Amino acid sequence: MPINYSKWDALELSDDSDIEVHPNVDKRSFIRAKQNQIHQQRHERKGRIATLRYERVINEGLLARIGALVKALEGQRGKYEEGKGGDEVDEGVFEALVEVTSDASLGEDSPPRAPEGVHKNEQQPKYSQMLGALVDQVKLEVDRSKSSGAARHEAYVKEVQSHLEKVRGLQKDLEVELRRLEKEEGEKITSESIHEGFSISQVSKEKASLVQPELLNPKRTPAGDGEATSGAEADVEDGDIDAAVGEDEDIQASPTARKFGKITYGDYTASLQFIISNPQILVEKETDGLLVEAFNAQSSATSKKDEDYARTCVHQALLLQYCRQLGKDGVRLFFQRVQTSGHKARKLFLDDVNSTYARIRTRTAELKKESEEEGGDREQIQLHAVDPGTSINILTPPSMAQCITDDERAAREIFDSFPPGLQRALESGSLDKVNVVLGKMS
């Protein structure tokens, strides 16, 4: 059976020692230049492939949203009569844009981050921003036609469809170039394409048996349940006293949510514009963060302005919650109902806001009262000189390597048994620092 060596023709060698060059050309320099050329071409090809693959993903997300916008606009056909002003048509286009940008079935609004080396790793604009810029561009083209009514709406549909076809053409050209580069990459056998075909290893180890220590008093619970401890909590730094008290403490409002919470109470137009520009805020985490922000603001409120901010945070948090609960078209439905004077949904929403804020205000007042009642009942260990004019000097035993007598070694062992925080305070020689640490000990 003849052996086929044709696959070796695809080998891409960068240091072929059998190459022949002109006698006037240095062979080593020529080989080095050839190596650099091959490596550079390979690097540029891989970078281009990664860029095209990333742009393909971005285009797919944009095509899905432009297609959804076209369907939404086509669904409005017959709604506008001839002679009607352009503002009504523009408002319908805006409603279609809101519907598409709030559609969770189209995926995340933020595109995936660019791989390393692609577009300088810059974060691409959100799909809602891309779609908004496209609609602005379409509106400029429609305004030039000076049409109104059904003709203006049809001009919108036609322009958006033309942009859809342009993106599809770009995507088609991208696919052609990507397939060509991938084919060119696959034709070459390089050291990077070498991989281990199959390998398996198995090590059998006996499971180590866990030996439970025999307890003298097995019914006793570990320290930390409120009883006196050895004082290890004295090692807690000042900034860490309130840390790790529960998972709820980690919930906080994001910068975007705080900005949303500062919108004037009842300004639904500004709230709608903010949601369109930041659709990622429509998640449960942001609602919880705004409620926590309201609780914290009410707890530390010292003026009517602080209380109004807490109430506004509650209002904006429940606004996001209602938009999510109303389903796919929740944003449009909510703002349409809440801005209708006398609508039952408006009264229901505002009653929910007032009752939620009332519960937060009551709870924060109760916690403040409990804190004031318990604030002066805690006993602390403090060291002071009997005579105010007497100073207390603190001496610590030397390190174990420097200890000479048995008494010094015994003193050092006792010192080493102290919590690290207490050791540092004693070594500083400051009585005030020692009292601060002793105040943290139970």
Tab-separated table of C-alpha atoms in Angstrom:
chain	number	residue	atom	x	y	z
A	1	MET	CA	0.000	0.000	0.000
A	2	PRO	CA	1.552	3.301	-1.048
A	3	ILE	CA	2.045	5.921	1.668
A	4	ASN	CA	0.512	9.342	1.101
A	5	TYR	CA	2.887	12.128	2.090
A	6	SER	CA	0.765	14.939	0.658
A	7	LYS	CA	-0.207	16.260	4.115
A	8	TRP	CA	3.375	17.298	4.724
A	9	ASP	CA	3.031	19.779	1.866
A	10	ALA	CA	0.971	21.944	4.246
A	11	LEU	CA	3.828	22.317	6.711
A	12	GLU	CA	4.722	25.960	7.245
A	13	LEU	CA	8.399	26.107	8.212
A	14	SER	CA	10.008	29.339	9.324
A	15	ASP	CA	13.581	28.070	9.651
A	16	ASP	CA	14.187	25.847	6.603
A	17	SER	CA	17.938	25.232	6.594
A	18	ASP	CA	17.862	23.792	3.047
A	19	ILE	CA	16.824	27.087	1.475
A	20	GLU	CA	19.075	28.419	-1.265
A	21	VAL	CA	19.782	32.142	-1.542
A	22	HIS	CA	21.840	34.378	-3.806
A	23	PRO	CA	25.583	34.314	-3.015
A	24	ASN	CA	25.498	38.047	-2.268
A	25	VAL	CA	22.733	37.591	0.347
A	26	ASP	CA	23.538	36.486	3.861
A	27	LYS	CA	21.698	33.207	4.421
A	28	ARG	CA	21.105	33.698	8.180
A	29	SER	CA	19.700	37.186	7.668
A	30	PHE	CA	17.437	35.929	4.899
A	31	ILE	CA	16.119	33.067	7.054
A	32	ARG	CA	15.544	35.464	9.973
A	33	ALA	CA	13.628	37.859	7.721
A	34	LYS	CA	11.572	34.956	6.377
A	35	GLN	CA	10.748	33.869	9.927
A	36	ASN	CA	9.584	37.358	10.870
A	37	GLN	CA	7.473	37.596	7.731
A	38	ILE	CA	5.726	34.259	8.370
A	39	HIS	CA	5.119	35.034	12.049
A	40	GLN	CA	3.788	38.513	11.226
A	41	GLN	CA	1.391	37.182	8.587
A	42	ARG	CA	0.199	34.467	10.946
A	43	HIS	CA	-0.387	37.010	13.742
A	44	GLU	CA	-2.281	39.406	11.483
A	45	ARG	CA	-4.422	36.583	10.102
A	46	LYS	CA	-5.407	35.389	13.587
A	47	GLY	CA	-6.173	38.934	14.702
A	48	ARG	CA	-8.373	39.504	11.659
A	49	ILE	CA	-10.224	36.223	12.233
A	50	ALA	CA	-10.902	37.136	15.881
A	51	THR	CA	-12.141	40.584	14.822
A	52	LEU	CA	-14.491	39.178	12.164
A	53	ARG	CA	-15.906	36.593	14.573
A	54	TYR	CA	-16.594	39.288	17.153
A	55	GLU	CA	-18.176	41.623	14.584
A	56	ARG	CA	-20.355	38.736	13.388
A	57	VAL	CA	-21.794	38.351	16.902
A	58	ILE	CA	-22.451	42.105	17.163
A	59	ASN	CA	-24.139	42.179	13.745
A	60	GLU	CA	-26.353	39.210	14.606
A	61	GLY	CA	-27.646	40.986	17.705
A	62	LEU	CA	-28.219	44.212	15.780
A	63	LEU	CA	-29.965	42.414	12.890
A	64	ALA	CA	-32.394	40.740	15.290
A	65	ARG	CA	-33.345	44.106	16.814
A	66	ILE	CA	-33.673	45.952	13.484
A	67	GLY	CA	-35.842	43.098	12.207
A	68	ALA	CA	-38.025	43.341	15.318
A	69	LEU	CA	-38.319	47.109	14.788
A	70	VAL	CA	-39.434	46.593	11.185
A	71	LYS	CA	-42.120	44.121	12.323
A	72	ALA	CA	-43.310	46.542	15.008
A	73	LEU	CA	-43.568	49.369	12.474
A	74	GLU	CA	-45.346	47.167	9.926
A	75	GLY	CA	-47.850	46.264	12.633
A	76	GLN	CA	-48.789	49.961	12.861
A	77	ARG	CA	-49.811	50.206	9.203
A	78	GLY	CA	-53.330	51.512	8.753
A	79	LYS	CA	-53.194	53.300	12.089
A	80	TYR	CA	-52.410	56.718	10.621
A	81	GLU	CA	-54.691	58.579	8.249
A	82	GLU	CA	-53.659	61.039	5.587
A	83	GLY	CA	-53.399	64.599	6.789
A	84	LYS	CA	-52.385	63.775	10.352
A	85	GLY	CA	-49.355	65.577	11.724
A	86	GLY	CA	-45.907	64.076	11.843
A	87	ASP	CA	-45.710	64.247	15.648
A	88	GLU	CA	-48.248	61.437	16.019
A	89	VAL	CA	-46.309	59.231	13.598
A	90	ASP	CA	-43.027	60.021	15.386
A	91	GLU	CA	-44.646	59.085	18.691
A	92	GLY	CA	-45.703	55.724	17.239
A	93	VAL	CA	-42.148	55.079	16.047
A	94	PHE	CA	-40.893	55.941	19.516
A	95	GLU	CA	-43.343	53.436	21.057
A	96	ALA	CA	-42.086	50.758	18.659
A	97	LEU	CA	-38.498	51.576	19.664
A	98	VAL	CA	-39.384	51.234	23.370
A	99	GLU	CA	-41.081	47.914	22.698
A	100	VAL	CA	-38.023	46.489	20.931
A	101	THR	CA	-35.429	47.777	23.420
A	102	SER	CA	-37.400	46.351	26.375
A	103	ASP	CA	-37.873	42.925	24.748
A	104	ALA	CA	-35.934	40.531	26.980
A	105	SER	CA	-36.238	37.704	24.423
A	106	LEU	CA	-33.643	39.461	22.243
A	107	GLY	CA	-30.952	38.857	24.863
A	108	GLU	CA	-28.737	41.147	26.893
A	109	ASP	CA	-28.678	44.787	25.844
A	110	SER	CA	-24.913	45.038	26.340
A	111	PRO	CA	-22.860	43.274	23.629
A	112	PRO	CA	-20.160	40.830	24.772
A	113	ARG	CA	-16.817	42.414	25.570
A	114	ALA	CA	-14.298	42.381	22.759
A	115	PRO	CA	-11.554	39.718	23.010
A	116	GLU	CA	-8.021	40.793	23.798
A	117	GLY	CA	-6.471	42.657	20.886
A	118	VAL	CA	-9.804	43.292	19.132
A	119	HIS	CA	-10.929	46.938	18.838
A	120	LYS	CA	-8.449	47.811	21.613
A	121	ASN	CA	-10.681	45.905	24.064
A	122	GLU	CA	-13.136	48.826	24.090
A	123	GLN	CA	-16.689	48.142	25.236
A	124	GLN	CA	-19.114	48.537	22.349
A	125	PRO	CA	-22.228	50.741	22.741
A	126	LYS	CA	-25.388	49.020	23.880
A	127	TYR	CA	-27.836	47.671	21.324
A	128	SER	CA	-30.469	50.167	22.515
A	129	GLN	CA	-28.032	53.001	21.817
A	130	MET	CA	-27.253	51.615	18.355
A	131	LEU	CA	-30.976	51.327	17.610
A	132	GLY	CA	-31.651	54.831	18.924
A	133	ALA	CA	-28.915	56.292	16.721
A	134	LEU	CA	-30.347	54.412	13.728
A	135	VAL	CA	-33.856	55.818	14.362
A	136	ASP	CA	-32.406	59.343	14.667
A	137	GLN	CA	-30.673	58.901	11.304
A	138	VAL	CA	-33.876	57.542	9.748
A	139	LYS	CA	-35.852	60.499	11.111
A	140	LEU	CA	-33.500	62.938	9.378
A	141	GLU	CA	-34.123	61.165	6.072
A	142	VAL	CA	-37.898	61.144	6.652
A	143	ASP	CA	-37.949	64.832	7.577
A	144	ARG	CA	-36.446	65.670	4.185
A	145	SER	CA	-39.483	64.119	2.476
A	146	LYS	CA	-41.795	66.517	4.416
A	147	SER	CA	-44.521	63.859	4.397
A	148	SER	CA	-47.219	63.266	7.000
A	149	GLY	CA	-49.756	60.675	8.026
A	150	ALA	CA	-49.571	57.263	6.404
A	151	ALA	CA	-46.957	58.450	3.887
A	152	ARG	CA	-44.622	59.526	6.687
A	153	HIS	CA	-45.062	56.193	8.469
A	154	GLU	CA	-44.386	54.301	5.249
A	155	ALA	CA	-41.213	56.361	4.770
A	156	TYR	CA	-40.073	55.255	8.230
A	157	VAL	CA	-40.671	51.583	7.347
A	158	LYS	CA	-38.845	51.936	4.030
A	159	GLU	CA	-35.780	53.634	5.570
A	160	VAL	CA	-35.483	51.112	8.420
A	161	GLN	CA	-35.761	48.240	5.909
A	162	SER	CA	-32.977	49.800	3.815
A	163	HIS	CA	-30.712	49.887	6.878
A	164	LEU	CA	-31.630	46.268	7.572
A	165	GLU	CA	-30.529	45.289	4.063
A	166	LYS	CA	-27.264	47.228	4.467
A	167	VAL	CA	-26.376	45.366	7.642
A	168	ARG	CA	-27.282	42.053	6.001
A	169	GLY	CA	-24.947	42.911	3.102
A	170	LEU	CA	-22.128	43.723	5.525
A	171	GLN	CA	-22.738	40.456	7.332
A	172	LYS	CA	-22.629	38.515	4.063
A	173	ASP	CA	-19.304	40.098	3.027
A	174	LEU	CA	-17.957	39.413	6.516
A	175	GLU	CA	-18.868	35.726	6.269
A	176	VAL	CA	-17.106	35.405	2.898
A	177	GLU	CA	-13.885	36.965	4.188
A	178	LEU	CA	-14.029	34.938	7.422
A	179	ARG	CA	-14.410	31.620	5.556
A	180	ARG	CA	-11.482	32.534	3.297
A	181	LEU	CA	-9.190	33.330	6.227
A	182	GLU	CA	-10.256	30.235	8.166
A	183	LYS	CA	-9.578	28.079	5.116
A	184	GLU	CA	-6.177	29.691	4.672
A	185	GLU	CA	-5.425	29.149	8.361
A	186	GLY	CA	-6.470	25.486	8.153
A	187	GLU	CA	-4.253	24.772	5.162
A	188	LYS	CA	-1.104	25.348	7.210
A	189	ILE	CA	0.252	22.924	9.804
A	190	THR	CA	2.038	24.854	12.525
A	191	SER	CA	3.322	24.049	15.993
A	192	GLU	CA	0.184	25.652	17.456
A	193	SER	CA	-2.047	23.140	15.669
A	194	ILE	CA	-0.326	20.181	17.359
A	195	HIS	CA	-2.495	18.778	20.135
A	196	GLU	CA	-2.772	15.596	22.130
A	197	GLY	CA	-5.293	13.310	20.488
A	198	PHE	CA	-6.204	11.035	23.366
A	199	SER	CA	-4.819	10.485	26.811
A	200	ILE	CA	-6.188	9.078	30.009
A	201	SER	CA	-4.728	8.473	33.412
A	202	GLN	CA	-6.335	7.115	36.524
A	203	VAL	CA	-5.049	7.034	40.059
A	204	SER	CA	-6.892	5.033	42.662
A	205	LYS	CA	-6.539	6.326	46.163
A	206	GLU	CA	-8.159	5.071	49.279
A	207	LYS	CA	-10.426	7.590	50.859
A	208	ALA	CA	-8.900	8.863	54.034
A	209	SER	CA	-11.150	8.178	56.974
A	210	LEU	CA	-12.087	11.267	58.896
A	211	VAL	CA	-11.264	10.915	62.563
A	212	GLN	CA	-13.593	12.922	64.760
A	213	PRO	CA	-11.987	14.165	67.969
A	214	GLU	CA	-13.549	12.923	71.167
A	215	LEU	CA	-15.150	15.816	72.988
A	216	LEU	CA	-15.356	16.016	76.762
A	217	ASN	CA	-18.658	17.826	76.513
A	218	PRO	CA	-20.212	17.069	73.102
A	219	LYS	CA	-23.460	18.928	73.874
A	220	ARG	CA	-21.689	22.247	74.342
A	221	THR	CA	-21.969	24.635	71.380
A	222	PRO	CA	-18.882	26.374	70.036
A	223	ALA	CA	-17.943	29.820	71.245
A	224	GLY	CA	-19.512	32.717	69.410
A	225	ASP	CA	-23.154	32.169	70.381
A	226	GLY	CA	-23.258	35.151	72.654
A	227	GLU	CA	-21.232	33.789	75.588
A	228	ALA	CA	-17.934	35.192	76.795
A	229	THR	CA	-15.046	34.477	74.432
A	230	SER	CA	-11.275	34.417	74.687
A	231	GLY	CA	-11.069	37.970	73.336
A	232	ALA	CA	-10.102	37.072	69.777
A	233	GLU	CA	-12.621	39.598	68.530
A	234	ALA	CA	-10.225	42.263	69.791
A	235	ASP	CA	-8.242	41.701	66.575
A	236	VAL	CA	-11.027	43.257	64.506
A	237	GLU	CA	-9.976	46.502	62.865
A	238	ASP	CA	-12.141	49.590	63.283
A	239	GLY	CA	-13.445	49.479	59.725
A	240	ASP	CA	-14.416	45.813	59.897
A	241	ILE	CA	-16.703	45.837	62.930
A	242	ASP	CA	-19.887	45.744	60.863
A	243	ALA	CA	-18.582	43.452	58.105
A	244	ALA	CA	-19.992	40.041	57.223
A	245	VAL	CA	-23.260	40.390	59.111
A	246	GLY	CA	-25.257	38.702	56.389
A	247	GLU	CA	-25.802	38.483	52.675
A	248	ASP	CA	-28.413	41.271	52.734
A	249	GLU	CA	-25.691	43.709	53.704
A	250	ASP	CA	-24.087	43.184	50.277
A	251	ILE	CA	-27.154	44.493	48.448
A	252	GLN	CA	-26.673	48.108	47.493
A	253	ALA	CA	-27.825	50.433	44.766
A	254	SER	CA	-25.609	50.657	41.704
A	255	PRO	CA	-24.475	54.089	40.432
A	256	THR	CA	-27.054	53.809	37.647
A	257	ALA	CA	-29.824	53.028	40.161
A	258	ARG	CA	-28.818	55.975	42.380
A	259	LYS	CA	-28.989	58.278	39.364
A	260	PHE	CA	-32.431	56.864	38.558
A	261	GLY	CA	-33.489	57.435	42.178
A	262	LYS	CA	-32.659	61.147	41.927
A	263	ILE	CA	-35.237	61.778	39.199
A	264	THR	CA	-37.983	64.099	40.437
A	265	TYR	CA	-40.864	62.252	42.096
A	266	GLY	CA	-43.636	61.712	39.529
A	267	ASP	CA	-41.605	62.822	36.482
A	268	TYR	CA	-42.592	59.826	34.367
A	269	THR	CA	-41.288	61.303	31.118
A	270	ALA	CA	-37.758	61.534	32.525
A	271	SER	CA	-38.069	58.048	34.032
A	272	LEU	CA	-39.136	56.576	30.683
A	273	GLN	CA	-36.259	58.244	28.857
A	274	PHE	CA	-33.828	56.923	31.468
A	275	ILE	CA	-35.122	53.344	31.118
A	276	ILE	CA	-34.852	53.512	27.322
A	277	SER	CA	-31.227	54.641	27.624
A	278	ASN	CA	-30.455	52.115	30.413
A	279	PRO	CA	-32.702	49.042	29.891
A	280	GLN	CA	-30.339	46.946	32.028
A	281	ILE	CA	-31.862	48.626	35.089
A	282	LEU	CA	-35.007	46.495	34.693
A	283	VAL	CA	-33.715	43.696	36.926
A	284	GLU	CA	-34.705	42.597	40.417
A	285	LYS	CA	-31.272	43.436	41.835
A	286	GLU	CA	-31.702	47.129	40.999
A	287	THR	CA	-35.138	47.170	42.655
A	288	ASP	CA	-33.673	45.666	45.835
A	289	GLY	CA	-30.751	48.096	45.694
A	290	LEU	CA	-33.086	51.108	45.504
A	291	LEU	CA	-35.136	49.824	48.463
A	292	VAL	CA	-31.930	49.429	50.487
A	293	GLU	CA	-30.937	52.954	49.442
A	294	ALA	CA	-34.318	54.210	50.634
A	295	PHE	CA	-33.908	52.404	53.973
A	296	ASN	CA	-30.424	53.851	54.511
A	297	ALA	CA	-31.527	57.353	53.511
A	298	GLN	CA	-34.492	57.222	55.905
A	299	SER	CA	-32.291	55.867	58.707
A	300	SER	CA	-29.873	58.783	58.438
A	301	ALA	CA	-32.459	61.425	57.472
A	302	THR	CA	-31.995	64.767	59.229
A	303	SER	CA	-34.221	66.930	57.027
A	304	LYS	CA	-37.342	66.879	54.889
A	305	LYS	CA	-35.114	66.701	51.789
A	306	ASP	CA	-33.561	63.417	52.998
A	307	GLU	CA	-36.999	61.917	53.619
A	308	ASP	CA	-38.182	63.011	50.169
A	309	TYR	CA	-35.167	61.258	48.628
A	310	ALA	CA	-36.033	58.048	50.510
A	311	ARG	CA	-39.637	58.248	49.271
A	312	THR	CA	-38.446	58.827	45.685
A	313	CYS	CA	-36.181	55.759	45.877
A	314	VAL	CA	-39.187	53.669	46.961
A	315	HIS	CA	-41.226	55.132	44.078
A	316	GLN	CA	-38.540	54.331	41.480
A	317	ALA	CA	-37.929	50.843	42.897
A	318	LEU	CA	-41.607	49.894	42.663
A	319	LEU	CA	-41.770	51.495	39.200
A	320	LEU	CA	-39.130	49.041	37.979
A	321	GLN	CA	-40.918	46.164	39.703
A	322	TYR	CA	-44.255	46.966	38.055
A	323	CYS	CA	-42.621	47.257	34.602
A	324	ARG	CA	-41.152	43.772	35.013
A	325	GLN	CA	-44.361	42.218	36.326
A	326	LEU	CA	-46.434	43.512	33.407
A	327	GLY	CA	-44.537	41.212	31.037
A	328	LYS	CA	-42.881	41.712	27.683
A	329	ASP	CA	-44.583	45.034	26.931
A	330	GLY	CA	-44.510	46.119	30.568
A	331	VAL	CA	-42.665	49.422	30.125
A	332	ARG	CA	-45.131	50.809	27.600
A	333	LEU	CA	-48.184	49.530	29.484
A	334	PHE	CA	-47.044	50.922	32.824
A	335	PHE	CA	-46.266	54.443	31.614
A	336	GLN	CA	-49.418	54.532	29.512
A	337	ARG	CA	-51.601	53.655	32.517
A	338	VAL	CA	-49.797	55.624	35.214
A	339	GLN	CA	-49.917	58.833	33.147
A	340	THR	CA	-53.671	58.481	32.551
A	341	SER	CA	-55.497	60.695	35.056
A	342	GLY	CA	-57.987	58.769	37.196
A	343	HIS	CA	-56.803	55.331	36.062
A	344	LYS	CA	-57.152	52.620	38.720
A	345	ALA	CA	-53.637	51.380	38.037
A	346	ARG	CA	-52.232	54.808	38.957
A	347	LYS	CA	-54.033	54.809	42.309
A	348	LEU	CA	-52.964	51.224	43.009
A	349	PHE	CA	-49.316	52.045	42.278
A	350	LEU	CA	-49.208	55.219	44.402
A	351	ASP	CA	-50.937	53.438	47.312
A	352	ASP	CA	-48.274	50.743	47.136
A	353	VAL	CA	-45.537	53.408	47.188
A	354	ASN	CA	-47.030	55.167	50.207
A	355	SER	CA	-47.553	51.959	52.206
A	356	THR	CA	-44.030	50.699	51.449
A	357	TYR	CA	-42.465	54.007	52.465
A	358	ALA	CA	-44.576	54.061	55.644
A	359	ARG	CA	-43.256	50.619	56.635
A	360	ILE	CA	-39.652	51.737	56.042
A	361	ARG	CA	-40.174	54.915	58.075
A	362	THR	CA	-41.737	52.969	60.954
A	363	ARG	CA	-39.029	50.318	60.978
A	364	THR	CA	-36.145	52.818	60.898
A	365	ALA	CA	-37.714	54.735	63.780
A	366	GLU	CA	-37.982	51.513	65.832
A	367	LEU	CA	-34.351	50.596	65.144
A	368	LYS	CA	-33.194	54.077	66.093
A	369	LYS	CA	-35.092	53.917	69.351
A	370	GLU	CA	-33.665	50.472	70.191
A	371	SER	CA	-30.155	51.701	69.427
A	372	GLU	CA	-30.565	54.679	71.761
A	373	GLU	CA	-31.892	52.483	74.573
A	374	GLU	CA	-29.097	49.919	74.301
A	375	GLY	CA	-26.295	52.360	73.579
A	376	GLY	CA	-25.238	52.975	77.206
A	377	ASP	CA	-25.769	49.501	78.710
A	378	ARG	CA	-22.554	47.834	77.512
A	379	GLU	CA	-19.794	47.343	80.045
A	380	GLN	CA	-16.197	47.785	78.914
A	381	ILE	CA	-12.803	47.052	80.423
A	382	GLN	CA	-10.735	50.230	80.667
A	383	LEU	CA	-7.368	50.888	82.342
A	384	HIS	CA	-6.716	54.161	84.151
A	385	ALA	CA	-4.221	55.364	86.746
A	386	VAL	CA	-5.606	55.943	90.242
A	387	ASP	CA	-3.745	59.205	90.464
A	388	PRO	CA	-4.483	61.464	87.460
A	389	GLY	CA	-0.904	62.728	87.530
A	390	THR	CA	0.594	59.232	87.308
A	391	SER	CA	1.588	57.796	83.930
A	392	ILE	CA	1.401	54.067	83.156
A	393	ASN	CA	4.350	52.593	81.258
A	394	ILE	CA	3.681	49.424	79.266
A	395	LEU	CA	6.563	46.964	78.878
A	396	THR	CA	6.324	43.870	76.709
A	397	PRO	CA	8.576	40.790	77.067
A	398	PRO	CA	11.317	40.340	74.438
A	399	SER	CA	10.986	37.836	71.628
A	400	MET	CA	11.447	34.179	72.515
A	401	ALA	CA	14.890	34.099	70.865
A	402	GLN	CA	16.032	36.949	73.104
A	403	CYS	CA	14.587	35.568	76.349
A	404	ILE	CA	17.257	34.570	78.901
A	405	THR	CA	15.429	33.563	82.066
A	406	ASP	CA	12.522	31.174	82.533
A	407	ASP	CA	10.356	34.040	83.770
A	408	GLU	CA	10.912	35.934	80.517
A	409	ARG	CA	10.020	32.849	78.492
A	410	ALA	CA	6.865	32.288	80.537
A	411	ALA	CA	5.887	35.955	80.103
A	412	ARG	CA	6.497	35.692	76.344
A	413	GLU	CA	4.286	32.600	76.095
A	414	ILE	CA	1.481	34.460	77.846
A	415	PHE	CA	1.973	37.470	75.545
A	416	ASP	CA	1.859	35.246	72.444
A	417	SER	CA	-1.479	33.839	73.611
A	418	PHE	CA	-3.070	37.299	73.343
A	419	PRO	CA	-5.028	38.207	70.185
A	420	PRO	CA	-2.825	39.914	67.529
A	421	GLY	CA	-4.733	43.177	67.917
A	422	LEU	CA	-4.032	43.314	71.645
A	423	GLN	CA	-0.371	42.436	71.036
A	424	ARG	CA	0.027	45.345	68.626
A	425	ALA	CA	-1.633	47.733	71.065
A	426	LEU	CA	0.657	46.627	73.936
A	427	GLU	CA	3.760	46.899	71.755
A	428	SER	CA	2.819	50.484	70.839
A	429	GLY	CA	3.079	51.449	74.517
A	430	SER	CA	-0.060	53.608	74.238
A	431	LEU	CA	-2.661	53.146	76.979
A	432	ASP	CA	-5.346	54.709	74.783
A	433	LYS	CA	-4.797	52.084	72.043
A	434	VAL	CA	-4.946	49.306	74.630
A	435	ASN	CA	-8.269	50.667	75.956
A	436	VAL	CA	-9.684	50.814	72.421
A	437	VAL	CA	-8.891	47.122	71.919
A	438	LEU	CA	-10.189	46.186	75.361
A	439	GLY	CA	-13.420	48.002	74.540
A	440	LYS	CA	-14.037	45.596	71.661
A	441	MET	CA	-13.580	42.513	73.831
A	442	SER	CA	-16.644	40.824	75.276
